[in-house]
Every structure is written in structure tokens, then in C-alpha cells.
PDB file of C-alpha atoms in Angstrom:
ATOM      1  CA  MET A   1     -12.349   2.866  12.726  1.00  0.00           C
ATOM      2  CA  LEU A   2      -9.734   2.602  15.427  1.00  0.00           C
ATOM      3  CA  ASP A   3     -10.976   5.642  17.341  1.00  0.00           C
ATOM      4  CA  GLY A   4     -14.573   5.798  16.098  1.00  0.00           C
ATOM      5  CA  LYS A   5     -14.171   8.930  13.929  1.00  0.00           C
ATOM      6  CA  PHE A   6     -16.220   7.404  11.114  1.00  0.00           C
ATOM      7  CA  ALA A   7     -19.708   7.153  12.555  1.00  0.00           C
ATOM      8  CA  THR A   8     -21.052   5.090   9.646  1.00  0.00           C
ATOM      9  CA  LEU A   9     -18.398   2.372  10.205  1.00  0.00           C
ATOM     10  CA  GLY A  10     -18.459   2.154  13.970  1.00  0.00           C
ATOM     11  CA  ARG A  11     -15.437   1.504  16.139  1.00  0.00           C
ATOM     12  CA  TRP A  12     -13.326  -1.616  16.329  1.00  0.00           C
ATOM     13  CA  SER A  13     -13.530  -3.352  19.678  1.00  0.00           C
ATOM     14  CA  ASP A  14     -10.397  -3.960  21.718  1.00  0.00           C
ATOM     15  CA  PRO A  15     -10.480  -7.733  20.955  1.00  0.00           C
ATOM     16  CA  GLN A  16     -10.885  -6.927  17.269  1.00  0.00           C
ATOM     17  CA  LYS A  17      -7.884  -4.593  17.296  1.00  0.00           C
ATOM     18  CA  GLU A  18      -5.842  -7.142  19.176  1.00  0.00           C
ATOM     19  CA  ALA A  19      -6.739  -9.872  16.637  1.00  0.00           C
ATOM     20  CA  VAL A  20      -5.754  -7.636  13.706  1.00  0.00           C
ATOM     21  CA  SER A  21      -2.519  -6.606  15.453  1.00  0.00           C
ATOM     22  CA  LYS A  22      -1.509 -10.177  16.206  1.00  0.00           C
ATOM     23  CA  PHE A  23      -2.206 -11.177  12.642  1.00  0.00           C
ATOM     24  CA  MET A  24      -0.052  -8.334  11.282  1.00  0.00           C
ATOM     25  CA  GLU A  25       2.767  -8.983  13.728  1.00  0.00           C
ATOM     26  CA  ASN A  26       2.791 -12.697  12.788  1.00  0.00           C
ATOM     27  CA  THR A  27       2.905 -11.833   9.089  1.00  0.00           C
ATOM     28  CA  ARG A  28       6.476 -11.924   7.799  1.00  0.00           C
ATOM     29  CA  LEU A  29       6.813  -9.803   4.696  1.00  0.00           C
ATOM     30  CA  PRO A  30       9.739 -10.353   2.271  1.00  0.00           C
ATOM     31  CA  SER A  31      13.196  -9.362   3.485  1.00  0.00           C
ATOM     32  CA  GLU A  32      13.169  -6.401   1.075  1.00  0.00           C
ATOM     33  CA  VAL A  33      10.491  -4.838   3.329  1.00  0.00           C
ATOM     34  CA  HIS A  34      12.740  -3.716   6.181  1.00  0.00           C
ATOM     35  CA  ARG A  35      10.104  -2.544   8.671  1.00  0.00           C
ATOM     36  CA  PRO A  36       7.959  -5.281  10.258  1.00  0.00           C
ATOM     37  CA  MET A  37       4.331  -4.431  10.971  1.00  0.00           C
ATOM     38  CA  ARG A  38       3.690  -3.054  14.450  1.00  0.00           C
ATOM     39  CA  HIS A  39       0.720  -3.228  16.808  1.00  0.00           C
ATOM     40  CA  LEU A  40      -2.233  -0.981  16.122  1.00  0.00           C
ATOM     41  CA  ASN A  41      -1.540   0.779  19.423  1.00  0.00           C
ATOM     42  CA  GLU A  42       1.543   2.152  17.635  1.00  0.00           C
ATOM     43  CA  VAL A  43      -0.300   3.330  14.567  1.00  0.00           C
ATOM     44  CA  ARG A  44       0.303   6.988  15.359  1.00  0.00           C
ATOM     45  CA  ASN A  45       4.031   6.234  15.256  1.00  0.00           C
ATOM     46  CA  TRP A  46       3.993   4.254  12.042  1.00  0.00           C
ATOM     47  CA  LYS A  47       6.340   5.447   9.322  1.00  0.00           C
ATOM     48  CA  GLY A  48       5.157   6.139   5.816  1.00  0.00           C
ATOM     49  CA  THR A  49       6.750   2.924   4.598  1.00  0.00           C
ATOM     50  CA  GLU A  50       4.694   0.952   7.158  1.00  0.00           C
ATOM     51  CA  TYR A  51       1.496   2.447   5.839  1.00  0.00           C
ATOM     52  CA  ARG A  52       2.693   1.528   2.326  1.00  0.00           C
ATOM     53  CA  SER A  53       3.331  -2.091   3.386  1.00  0.00           C
ATOM     54  CA  PHE A  54      -0.078  -2.271   5.047  1.00  0.00           C
ATOM     55  CA  LEU A  55      -1.803  -0.927   1.931  1.00  0.00           C
ATOM     56  CA  HIS A  56      -0.123  -3.098  -0.664  1.00  0.00           C
ATOM     57  CA  TYR A  57       0.289  -6.410   1.134  1.00  0.00           C
ATOM     58  CA  ILE A  58      -1.991  -6.675   4.166  1.00  0.00           C
ATOM     59  CA  SER A  59      -5.017  -4.347   3.932  1.00  0.00           C
ATOM     60  CA  VAL A  60      -7.031  -6.420   1.481  1.00  0.00           C
ATOM     61  CA  VAL A  61      -6.834  -9.417   3.800  1.00  0.00           C
ATOM     62  CA  VAL A  62      -7.474  -7.610   7.049  1.00  0.00           C
ATOM     63  CA  LEU A  63     -10.224  -5.184   6.034  1.00  0.00           C
ATOM     64  CA  LYS A  64     -12.336  -7.910   4.388  1.00  0.00           C
ATOM     65  CA  ASP A  65     -13.103  -9.222   7.856  1.00  0.00           C
ATOM     66  CA  CYS A  66     -13.310  -5.902   9.658  1.00  0.00           C
ATOM     67  CA  VAL A  67     -15.499  -3.530   7.615  1.00  0.00           C
ATOM     68  CA  ASN A  68     -18.887  -3.939   6.005  1.00  0.00           C
ATOM     69  CA  GLU A  69     -19.207  -5.018   2.361  1.00  0.00           C
ATOM     70  CA  GLN A  70     -20.029  -1.510   1.075  1.00  0.00           C
ATOM     71  CA  ALA A  71     -16.960   0.019   2.739  1.00  0.00           C
ATOM     72  CA  TYR A  72     -14.731  -2.851   1.614  1.00  0.00           C
ATOM     73  CA  ASN A  73     -15.808  -2.530  -2.044  1.00  0.00           C
ATOM     74  CA  HIS A  74     -15.189   1.222  -1.751  1.00  0.00           C
ATOM     75  CA  PHE A  75     -11.718   0.591  -0.343  1.00  0.00           C
ATOM     76  CA  LEU A  76     -10.936  -1.705  -3.287  1.00  0.00           C
ATOM     77  CA  LEU A  77     -11.403   1.285  -5.554  1.00  0.00           C
ATOM     78  CA  TYR A  78      -8.495   2.982  -3.783  1.00  0.00           C
ATOM     79  CA  PHE A  79      -6.395  -0.137  -3.491  1.00  0.00           C
ATOM     80  CA  CYS A  80      -6.707  -1.057  -7.137  1.00  0.00           C
ATOM     81  CA  GLY A  81      -6.206   2.518  -8.351  1.00  0.00           C
ATOM     82  CA  VAL A  82      -3.067   3.112  -6.326  1.00  0.00           C
ATOM     83  CA  THR A  83      -1.712  -0.362  -7.144  1.00  0.00           C
ATOM     84  CA  CYS A  84      -2.078   0.302 -10.867  1.00  0.00           C
ATOM     85  CA  PHE A  85      -0.242   3.624 -10.611  1.00  0.00           C
ATOM     86  CA  ALA A  86       2.525   2.050  -8.447  1.00  0.00           C
ATOM     87  CA  SER A  87       4.136   0.241 -11.431  1.00  0.00           C
ATOM     88  CA  THR A  88       4.631   0.722 -15.145  1.00  0.00           C
ATOM     89  CA  ALA A  89       3.821  -3.030 -15.439  1.00  0.00           C
ATOM     90  CA  HIS A  90       0.198  -1.941 -14.934  1.00  0.00           C
ATOM     91  CA  GLN A  91       0.363   1.003 -17.345  1.00  0.00           C
ATOM     92  CA  ARG A  92      -2.327  -0.390 -19.605  1.00  0.00           C
ATOM     93  CA  HIS A  93      -4.694  -0.112 -16.625  1.00  0.00           C
ATOM     94  CA  TRP A  94      -3.882   3.543 -15.822  1.00  0.00           C
ATOM     95  CA  PRO A  95      -6.965   4.978 -17.613  1.00  0.00           C
ATOM     96  CA  LEU A  96      -9.113   2.522 -15.612  1.00  0.00           C
ATOM     97  CA  ALA A  97      -7.256   3.459 -12.403  1.00  0.00           C
ATOM     98  CA  LYS A  98      -8.178   7.081 -13.067  1.00  0.00           C
ATOM     99  CA  LYS A  99     -11.860   6.122 -13.105  1.00  0.00           C
ATOM    100  CA  LEU A 100     -11.430   4.066  -9.938  1.00  0.00           C
ATOM    101  CA  LEU A 101      -9.915   6.918  -7.933  1.00  0.00           C
ATOM    102  CA  GLU A 102     -12.491   9.406  -9.254  1.00  0.00           C
ATOM    103  CA  LYS A 103     -15.264   7.067  -8.145  1.00  0.00           C
ATOM    104  CA  PHE A 104     -13.513   6.611  -4.778  1.00  0.00           C
ATOM    105  CA  VAL A 105     -13.502  10.402  -4.198  1.00  0.00           C
ATOM    106  CA  LYS A 106     -17.096  10.758  -5.420  1.00  0.00           C
ATOM    107  CA  GLU A 107     -18.379   8.191  -2.925  1.00  0.00           C
ATOM    108  CA  PHE A 108     -16.038   9.046  -0.059  1.00  0.00           C
ATOM    109  CA  GLY A 109     -18.479  11.360   1.681  1.00  0.00           C
ATOM    110  CA  THR A 110     -21.215   8.697   1.625  1.00  0.00           C
ATOM    111  CA  ILE A 111     -18.990   6.131   3.248  1.00  0.00           C
ATOM    112  CA  TYR A 112     -17.003   8.201   5.761  1.00  0.00           C
ATOM    113  CA  GLY A 113     -19.009  11.463   6.020  1.00  0.00           C
ATOM    114  CA  ARG A 114     -18.557  14.729   4.109  1.00  0.00           C
ATOM    115  CA  TYR A 115     -16.649  16.219   7.060  1.00  0.00           C
ATOM    116  CA  HIS A 116     -13.715  13.923   6.255  1.00  0.00           C
ATOM    117  CA  LEU A 117     -13.666  14.808   2.577  1.00  0.00           C
ATOM    118  CA  THR A 118     -10.374  16.786   2.764  1.00  0.00           C
ATOM    119  CA  SER A 119      -7.995  18.083   0.130  1.00  0.00           C
ATOM    120  CA  ASN A 120      -5.877  14.951   0.475  1.00  0.00           C
ATOM    121  CA  VAL A 121      -8.821  12.912  -0.743  1.00  0.00           C
ATOM    122  CA  HIS A 122      -9.564  15.430  -3.514  1.00  0.00           C
ATOM    123  CA  ASN A 123      -5.947  15.296  -4.720  1.00  0.00           C
ATOM    124  CA  LEU A 124      -6.391  11.628  -5.669  1.00  0.00           C
ATOM    125  CA  GLN A 125      -8.157  12.860  -8.792  1.00  0.00           C
ATOM    126  CA  HIS A 126      -4.913  14.421 -10.000  1.00  0.00           C
ATOM    127  CA  VAL A 127      -2.716  11.344  -9.578  1.00  0.00           C
ATOM    128  CA  TYR A 128      -3.407  10.215 -13.158  1.00  0.00           C
ATOM    129  CA  GLY A 129      -2.037  13.474 -14.585  1.00  0.00           C
ATOM    130  CA  GLU A 130       1.081  13.172 -12.389  1.00  0.00           C
ATOM    131  CA  VAL A 131       1.924   9.636 -13.392  1.00  0.00           C
ATOM    132  CA  LEU A 132       1.490  10.532 -17.070  1.00  0.00           C
ATOM    133  CA  LYS A 133       4.060  13.295 -16.516  1.00  0.00           C
ATOM    134  CA  PHE A 134       6.533  11.583 -14.104  1.00  0.00           C
ATOM    135  CA  GLY A 135       5.870   7.879 -14.435  1.00  0.00           C
ATOM    136  CA  GLN A 136       4.978   5.380 -11.701  1.00  0.00           C
ATOM    137  CA  LEU A 137       4.381   6.678  -8.150  1.00  0.00           C
ATOM    138  CA  GLU A 138       7.821   5.565  -6.895  1.00  0.00           C
ATOM    139  CA  ASN A 139       9.452   8.048  -9.300  1.00  0.00           C
ATOM    140  CA  PHE A 140       8.162  11.006  -7.306  1.00  0.00           C
ATOM    141  CA  SER A 141       7.335   9.582  -3.874  1.00  0.00           C
ATOM    142  CA  ALA A 142       8.717  11.082  -0.636  1.00  0.00           C
ATOM    143  CA  TYR A 143       9.712   7.804   1.001  1.00  0.00           C
ATOM    144  CA  CYS A 144      13.394   8.397   0.228  1.00  0.00           C
ATOM    145  CA  PHE A 145      13.276  11.649   2.245  1.00  0.00           C
ATOM    146  CA  GLU A 146      11.715   9.837   5.214  1.00  0.00           C
ATOM    147  CA  ASN A 147      14.604   7.370   5.223  1.00  0.00           C
ATOM    148  CA  HIS A 148      17.118  10.216   5.027  1.00  0.00           C
ATOM    149  CA  LEU A 149      15.782  11.782   8.211  1.00  0.00           C
ATOM    150  CA  GLN A 150      17.642   9.206  10.283  1.00  0.00           C
ATOM    151  CA  PHE A 151      20.972  10.365   8.790  1.00  0.00           C
ATOM    152  CA  ILE A 152      20.090  13.996   9.465  1.00  0.00           C
ATOM    153  CA  LYS A 153      19.212  13.273  13.082  1.00  0.00           C
ATOM    154  CA  ARG A 154      22.501  11.420  13.618  1.00  0.00           C
ATOM    155  CA  CYS A 155      24.355  14.514  12.313  1.00  0.00           C
ATOM    156  CA  ILE A 156      23.104  16.570  15.242  1.00  0.00           C
ATOM    157  CA  LYS A 157      25.140  16.119  18.420  1.00  0.00           C
ATOM    158  CA  SER A 158      23.848  19.116  20.399  1.00  0.00           C
ATOM    159  CA  GLY A 159      20.863  21.479  20.487  1.00  0.00           C
ATOM    160  CA  THR A 160      22.711  24.540  19.139  1.00  0.00           C
ATOM    161  CA  LYS A 161      23.508  25.416  15.520  1.00  0.00           C
ATOM    162  CA  CYS A 162      21.735  22.333  14.234  1.00  0.00           C
ATOM    163  CA  VAL A 163      21.770  23.449  10.601  1.00  0.00           C
ATOM    164  CA  GLU A 164      25.486  24.138  10.725  1.00  0.00           C
ATOM    165  CA  GLN A 165      26.124  20.662  12.182  1.00  0.00           C
ATOM    166  CA  VAL A 166      24.166  18.949   9.462  1.00  0.00           C
ATOM    167  CA  ALA A 167      25.790  21.036   6.701  1.00  0.00           C
ATOM    168  CA  ALA A 168      29.309  20.267   8.005  1.00  0.00           C
ATOM    169  CA  ARG A 169      28.701  16.524   8.190  1.00  0.00           C
ATOM    170  CA  VAL A 170      27.046  16.382   4.781  1.00  0.00           C
ATOM    171  CA  GLN A 171      30.059  18.243   3.335  1.00  0.00           C
ATOM    172  CA  ALA A 172      32.428  15.804   5.060  1.00  0.00           C
ATOM    173  CA  ARG A 173      30.523  12.805   3.748  1.00  0.00           C
ATOM    174  CA  ASP A 174      30.509  14.165   0.191  1.00  0.00           C
ATOM    175  CA  SER A 175      34.278  14.746   0.349  1.00  0.00           C
ATOM    176  CA  ILE A 176      35.010  11.074   0.922  1.00  0.00           C
ATOM    177  CA  GLN A 177      36.478   9.567  -2.206  1.00  0.00           C
ATOM    178  CA  THR A 178      35.198   6.230  -3.395  1.00  0.00           C
ATOM    179  CA  ALA A 179      37.968   3.701  -3.956  1.00  0.00           C
ATOM    180  CA  ALA A 180      38.974   3.739  -7.602  1.00  0.00           C
ATOM    181  CA  SER A 181      39.073  -0.079  -7.663  1.00  0.00           C
ATOM    182  CA  TYR A 182      35.435  -0.416  -6.616  1.00  0.00           C
ATOM    183  CA  SER A 183      33.221  -2.052  -9.201  1.00  0.00           C
ATOM    184  CA  ALA A 184      29.496  -2.649  -8.951  1.00  0.00           C
ATOM    185  CA  PRO A 185      28.513  -6.316  -8.599  1.00  0.00           C
ATOM    186  CA  ASN A 186      27.023  -8.090 -11.593  1.00  0.00           C
ATOM    187  CA  TYR A 187      23.537  -9.451 -11.010  1.00  0.00           C
ATOM    188  CA  PRO A 188      22.161 -12.035 -10.793  1.00  0.00           C
ATOM    189  CA  MET A 189      24.653 -13.741  -8.530  1.00  0.00           C
ATOM    190  CA  LEU A 190      24.677 -16.527  -5.938  1.00  0.00           C
ATOM    191  CA  MET A 191      24.919 -15.681  -2.256  1.00  0.00           C
ATOM    192  CA  VAL A 192      28.139 -16.517  -0.489  1.00  0.00           C
ATOM    193  CA  ASN A 193      26.540 -19.515   1.236  1.00  0.00           C
ATOM    194  CA  ARG A 194      25.074 -20.543  -2.192  1.00  0.00           C
ATOM    195  CA  VAL A 195      21.633 -21.176  -0.738  1.00  0.00           C
ATOM    196  CA  GLY A 196      20.042 -18.133  -2.313  1.00  0.00           C
ATOM    197  CA  LEU A 197      20.224 -15.814  -5.301  1.00  0.00           C
ATOM    198  CA  TYR A 198      20.514 -12.062  -5.643  1.00  0.00           C
ATOM    199  CA  VAL A 199      18.392 -11.409  -8.686  1.00  0.00           C
ATOM    200  CA  THR A 200      19.115  -7.671  -8.316  1.00  0.00           C
ATOM    201  CA  ALA A 201      20.502  -5.545  -5.485  1.00  0.00           C
ATOM    202  CA  ASP A 202      17.019  -5.315  -3.971  1.00  0.00           C
ATOM    203  CA  PHE A 203      15.538  -8.614  -5.043  1.00  0.00           C
ATOM    204  CA  THR A 204      16.532 -11.760  -3.197  1.00  0.00           C
ATOM    205  CA  LEU A 205      15.316 -15.377  -3.478  1.00  0.00           C
ATOM    206  CA  LEU A 206      15.870 -17.746  -0.549  1.00  0.00           C
ATOM    207  CA  PRO A 207      14.426 -21.152   0.349  1.00  0.00           C
ATOM    208  CA  GLU A 208      12.454 -19.571   3.209  1.00  0.00           C
ATOM    209  CA  PHE A 209       8.702 -19.002   3.144  1.00  0.00           C
ATOM    210  CA  ARG A 210       8.748 -15.211   2.970  1.00  0.00           C
ATOM    211  CA  ASP A 211      11.482 -15.041   0.302  1.00  0.00           C
ATOM    212  CA  GLN A 212      10.840 -18.000  -1.973  1.00  0.00           C
ATOM    213  CA  TRP A 213       7.771 -17.131  -4.081  1.00  0.00           C
ATOM    214  CA  PHE A 214       7.955 -15.605  -7.536  1.00  0.00           C
ATOM    215  CA  LEU A 215       5.824 -15.228 -10.629  1.00  0.00           C
ATOM    216  CA  THR A 216       7.070 -15.943 -14.186  1.00  0.00           C
ATOM    217  CA  HIS A 217       6.249 -14.076 -17.375  1.00  0.00           C
ATOM    218  CA  GLN A 218       4.202 -17.152 -18.331  1.00  0.00           C
ATOM    219  CA  GLY A 219       1.992 -16.634 -15.282  1.00  0.00           C
ATOM    220  CA  SER A 220       3.323 -19.564 -13.219  1.00  0.00           C
ATOM    221  CA  VAL A 221       3.619 -19.324  -9.427  1.00  0.00           C
ATOM    222  CA  ILE A 222       6.814 -21.026  -8.299  1.00  0.00           C
ATOM    223  CA  LYS A 223       8.242 -21.721  -4.868  1.00  0.00           C
ATOM    224  CA  PHE A 224      12.045 -21.311  -5.029  1.00  0.00           C
ATOM    225  CA  LEU A 225      14.277 -24.125  -3.777  1.00  0.00           C
ATOM    226  CA  GLU A 226      17.759 -23.447  -5.200  1.00  0.00           C
ATOM    227  CA  ALA A 227      19.666 -21.889  -8.069  1.00  0.00           C
ATOM    228  CA  LYS A 228      22.431 -23.227 -10.240  1.00  0.00           C
ATOM    229  CA  LYS A 229      24.638 -21.562 -12.793  1.00  0.00           C
ATOM    230  CA  SER A 230      23.926 -22.402 -16.386  1.00  0.00           C
ATOM    231  CA  SER A 231      26.477 -20.148 -18.074  1.00  0.00           C
ATOM    232  CA  LEU A 232      28.829 -17.287 -17.251  1.00  0.00           C
ATOM    233  CA  SER A 233      26.039 -14.835 -16.508  1.00  0.00           C
ATOM    234  CA  SER A 234      22.862 -16.922 -16.398  1.00  0.00           C
ATOM    235  CA  PHE A 235      21.194 -19.079 -13.751  1.00  0.00           C
ATOM    236  CA  ILE A 236      18.593 -21.798 -13.633  1.00  0.00           C
ATOM    237  CA  LEU A 237      16.043 -21.679 -10.828  1.00  0.00           C
ATOM    238  CA  ILE A 238      14.792 -24.912  -9.362  1.00  0.00           C
ATOM    239  CA  GLY A 239      11.440 -24.799  -7.597  1.00  0.00           C
ATOM    240  CA  ILE A 240       7.964 -26.165  -7.084  1.00  0.00           C
ATOM    241  CA  GLN A 241       5.362 -24.876  -9.522  1.00  0.00           C
ATOM    242  CA  ILE A 242       1.811 -24.540  -8.171  1.00  0.00           C
ATOM    243  CA  ASP A 243      -0.478 -25.730 -10.932  1.00  0.00           C
ATOM    244  CA  HIS A 244      -3.638 -23.987  -9.787  1.00  0.00           C
ATOM    245  CA  LYS A 245      -4.216 -20.426  -8.678  1.00  0.00           C
ATOM    246  CA  THR A 246      -7.354 -18.244  -8.374  1.00  0.00           C
ATOM    247  CA  GLU A 247      -8.044 -14.561  -8.021  1.00  0.00           C
ATOM    248  CA  LEU A 248      -8.074 -13.209  -4.480  1.00  0.00           C
ATOM    249  CA  PHE A 249     -10.941 -10.809  -5.208  1.00  0.00           C
ATOM    250  CA  GLU A 250     -12.999  -9.503  -8.136  1.00  0.00           C
ATOM    251  CA  GLY A 251     -13.904  -5.830  -8.137  1.00  0.00           C
ATOM    252  CA  LYS A 252     -17.183  -4.806  -9.733  1.00  0.00           C
ATOM    253  CA  TRP A 253     -18.498  -1.280  -9.413  1.00  0.00           C
ATOM    254  CA  ALA A 254     -21.529   0.372 -11.021  1.00  0.00           C
ATOM    255  CA  ASP A 255     -20.612   3.438 -13.096  1.00  0.00           C
ATOM    256  CA  GLY A 256     -23.726   5.057 -14.440  1.00  0.00           C
ATOM    257  CA  ASN A 257     -25.260   2.728 -16.966  1.00  0.00           C
ATOM    258  CA  SER A 258     -22.089   0.649 -17.238  1.00  0.00           C
ATOM    259  CA  GLN A 259     -19.961  -1.385 -14.871  1.00  0.00           C
ATOM    260  CA  ILE A 260     -16.264  -1.194 -14.011  1.00  0.00           C
ATOM    261  CA  GLU A 261     -14.576  -4.560 -13.528  1.00  0.00           C
ATOM    262  CA  LEU A 262     -11.061  -5.429 -12.400  1.00  0.00           C
ATOM    263  CA  SER A 263      -9.931  -8.803 -11.109  1.00  0.00           C
ATOM    264  CA  SER A 264      -7.023  -9.187  -8.670  1.00  0.00           C
ATOM    265  CA  ALA A 265      -5.518 -11.456 -11.302  1.00  0.00           C
ATOM    266  CA  ASP A 266      -5.176  -8.403 -13.567  1.00  0.00           C
ATOM    267  CA  LEU A 267      -2.865  -7.026 -10.864  1.00  0.00           C
ATOM    268  CA  PHE A 268      -1.009 -10.369 -10.483  1.00  0.00           C
ATOM    269  CA  ILE A 269      -2.606 -10.937  -7.084  1.00  0.00           C
ATOM    270  CA  TYR A 270      -3.663 -14.537  -6.500  1.00  0.00           C
ATOM    271  CA  LYS A 271      -4.790 -17.101  -3.922  1.00  0.00           C
ATOM    272  CA  ILE A 272      -3.375 -20.625  -3.828  1.00  0.00           C
ATOM    273  CA  LYS A 273      -3.718 -23.769  -1.796  1.00  0.00           C
ATOM    274  CA  GLU A 274      -0.353 -24.891  -0.455  1.00  0.00           C
ATOM    275  CA  ASN A 275      -1.386 -28.483  -0.931  1.00  0.00           C
ATOM    276  CA  ALA A 276      -2.570 -27.886  -4.523  1.00  0.00           C
ATOM    277  CA  PRO A 277      -1.173 -30.065  -7.312  1.00  0.00           C
ATOM    278  CA  SER A 278       2.435 -29.076  -8.009  1.00  0.00           C
ATOM    279  CA  ARG A 279       5.532 -30.261  -9.771  1.00  0.00           C
ATOM    280  CA  ARG A 280       9.233 -29.666  -9.676  1.00  0.00           C
ATOM    281  CA  VAL A 281      10.439 -27.376 -12.462  1.00  0.00           C
ATOM    282  CA  GLU A 282      13.586 -25.654 -13.693  1.00  0.00           C
ATOM    283  CA  VAL A 283      13.194 -22.195 -15.250  1.00  0.00           C
ATOM    284  CA  PRO A 284      15.723 -19.616 -16.454  1.00  0.00           C
ATOM    285  CA  CYS A 285      16.297 -16.587 -14.241  1.00  0.00           C
ATOM    286  CA  GLU A 286      15.203 -14.374 -17.135  1.00  0.00           C
ATOM    287  CA  SER A 287      11.657 -15.788 -16.892  1.00  0.00           C
ATOM    288  CA  ILE A 288      10.982 -14.014 -13.537  1.00  0.00           C
ATOM    289  CA  LYS A 289       8.284 -11.393 -13.677  1.00  0.00           C
ATOM    290  CA  CYS A 290       8.309 -10.433 -10.018  1.00  0.00           C
ATOM    291  CA  LYS A 291       8.807 -11.628  -6.483  1.00  0.00           C
ATOM    292  CA  LEU A 292       5.633 -12.422  -4.535  1.00  0.00           C
ATOM    293  CA  SER A 293       4.782 -11.548  -0.958  1.00  0.00           C
ATOM    294  CA  ALA A 294       3.064 -14.580   0.550  1.00  0.00           C
ATOM    295  CA  ILE A 295       0.579 -14.176   3.382  1.00  0.00           C
ATOM    296  CA  TYR A 296      -1.282 -17.038   5.015  1.00  0.00           C
ATOM    297  CA  LEU A 297      -4.981 -16.193   5.182  1.00  0.00           C
ATOM    298  CA  PRO A 298      -6.662 -16.183   8.613  1.00  0.00           C
ATOM    299  CA  LYS A 299      -8.274 -19.435   9.628  1.00  0.00           C
ATOM    300  CA  ARG A 300     -11.299 -17.579  10.954  1.00  0.00           C
ATOM    301  CA  SER A 301     -12.669 -14.042  10.731  1.00  0.00           C
ATOM    302  CA  LEU A 302     -10.484 -11.479  12.534  1.00  0.00           C
ATOM    303  CA  SER A 303     -13.634  -9.624  13.612  1.00  0.00           C
ATOM    304  CA  ARG A 304     -14.993 -12.453  15.728  1.00  0.00           C
ATOM    305  CA  PRO A 305     -13.897 -13.207  19.310  1.00  0.00           C
ATOM    306  CA  PRO A 306     -12.322 -14.990  20.975  1.00  0.00           C
ATOM    307  CA  ILE A 307      -8.720 -14.184  20.103  1.00  0.00           C
ATOM    308  CA  ASP A 308      -7.252 -16.131  22.984  1.00  0.00           C
ATOM    309  CA  PRO A 309      -5.590 -18.446  22.070  1.00  0.00           C
ATOM    310  CA  PRO A 310      -3.917 -16.178  19.491  1.00  0.00           C
ATOM    311  CA  VAL A 311      -5.238 -15.949  15.960  1.00  0.00           C
ATOM    312  CA  THR A 312      -4.319 -19.053  14.057  1.00  0.00           C
ATOM    313  CA  ILE A 313      -3.810 -19.446  10.357  1.00  0.00           C
ATOM    314  CA  ALA A 314      -4.908 -21.935   7.764  1.00  0.00           C
ATOM    315  CA  LEU A 315      -1.760 -23.598   6.566  1.00  0.00           C
ATOM    316  CA  ASP A 316      -3.232 -24.379   3.185  1.00  0.00           C
ATOM    317  CA  THR A 317      -4.407 -20.998   1.874  1.00  0.00           C
ATOM    318  CA  ILE A 318      -1.950 -18.329   0.813  1.00  0.00           C
ATOM    319  CA  ALA A 319      -2.550 -14.871  -0.674  1.00  0.00           C
ATOM    320  CA  LEU A 320       0.177 -13.735  -3.078  1.00  0.00           C
ATOM    321  CA  PHE A 321       0.914 -10.068  -3.824  1.00  0.00           C
ATOM    322  CA  PRO A 322       3.592  -8.853  -6.244  1.00  0.00           C
ATOM    323  CA  LEU A 323       6.457  -7.035  -4.542  1.00  0.00           C
ATOM    324  CA  LEU A 324       5.933  -3.890  -6.545  1.00  0.00           C
ATOM    325  CA  HIS A 325       9.533  -2.720  -7.020  1.00  0.00           C
ATOM    326  CA  THR A 326      10.427  -6.128  -8.510  1.00  0.00           C
ATOM    327  CA  LEU A 327       7.791  -6.104 -11.278  1.00  0.00           C
ATOM    328  CA  ARG A 328       9.344  -6.333 -14.728  1.00  0.00           C
TER     329      ARG A 328
END
């Protein structure tokens, strides 16, 4: 779509690409997502983790405005299938996710052209077997290797004997003895400034928009304000509970004589009004199901000019996506 390779979908105009880029750059994902989204002009330089962030937290919002309805519904097959396989919290949906990805592959040639039906697309049909064997996608993803490349590059100081340089520095690093007195921190725990809470080592709640939304096991969406200790190892979370939420999308796909249905609510993806009825609540830390990535929905379609002044956002409509690694 960016370069016009898919004839059936056309090519995004420069104003359209600029609008999408500005929207993504203005979107602040939770602090656990370390790479901010970059301009579409940099898409060839995106890292794998950037594509992952786009898929799980931004794509559903952006593509709704920028592709036709048939292509969008087809993309939802992929989005829902991969999202299900990304967490054991969705394990009951894995058989359905298998059907979704199979249907995605089956219709891929119709949407994008048979020329683009590569082995990478075909391999989606085998994901179900792999997650049954190894567990959720994160258990056997290659993202950890991508992050390790930076360490390897820093090990190389000259252009000769690169392998030897890396091997020597890896050996030196492995020989460093960890202090015997070191003890792993006990979570959850308050931050030093006491304004936020470390729920786990990679799950933080702060009274800032991008880090303050979470979902409880009872299905309540809560905006975090502060935490207080209730016992030696337990905390009470104080926040604002949003009393009304709706699904962000509802997927319906014909499958022979039957129909496949999956609501975004089944994946803990919701839409709320920021000014919806709410109330102050106190809940135990143990009630957290996951942290939520909150994204303001565009005020107007990203596919329509003008984009100057920059794309604005509706301050009352928020899409909420579970931060997948925090799902319990």
C-alpha cells in the first residue's frame, strides 16, 4: 500500500502517509514498549519489535480508515488469529484462531494477488501446531535475538577477526561473578518516589495517561491514581473505574455454510468514552488481569485531507488494548 505493490488496494497518497505517520508518532505506547513508532518513511528500517507494536496496538485503528472494508475484514482474520496465539490467556480461542489464519491464507490471493502468496503466508497455517507444542508465540519468538544484536555489534571494535572479538568479550562477560549478596526484588513494590507501582519487573503503573490503565479479572477498566500498602506484601490500588465500555470491533466471516464470529471484547479489546460515568474505587493488586495500552481514536478519518493543521484527536474516545506480556 505504501509503494503500490498491491494493485487491488491502490497506493496511499503522500498526505495520507503523512497523516498516518503523525498519528503514530503522537501515539504514546506504555513505557514497557521501549521503541516509539517512527514515520512511515522509515518503515524499511523498522525493527521487528516496531512491527509487533504496530500490529498489536495501532494497526486496527489506522487501517480501518486507510483500506477498503473487504481488505480490513481480511486483515482482522490475521490480527485476531495472531493475538489469540500471543497469549495463553486466549488459549480457549486457539482452535478458532487456527480457522482464522487458514481463512486468511485461503483469501490472501484474492485480496493482494496470487503473486504475493509466498511461503511466509503459507506458514501461518502451521502456527497452531507450533503453539500446541511450544506454547504462546513469545515462547519461541526471535525478538530476543534481535535485541542481542546491539550487544554483538558493540563487541566489535575493528573490521578484522570479528568472530574472535565477539567470542572474547562474551567469555569475559560470562566470567563476571554476580555479587553473592544480590537478591532479586520482591514484587509488587512501590517506586522510590512512591507515585507508582512495580507490579512485576516489566509491568509498571503510573498516574500518567500511557501507564495508568488496567483491566481487572472482573472485567472492570480502571484508571490508576495511586497505590497504598495494605499488608507486608500486598497493595491496594486506588483509581477511577469506567462504568461503560464497548467492543472496538466485531469480526464476522462467512465459512462455508456457517459463520465465524469473534468480538474484540473476547480479546479484552475495548472502546471507552473518557467522560463516561465513572467512580473512585479501591481494588487489591491481585485483581489485575492486565495492563492496557490506551490510544485516543482519530477525530476524523486519516485517509481524508487536509492534514495541515496536524491530525487532531477526539479527547473523549479511547481504544484499549491489553499489553500482551502482562496478561494473567
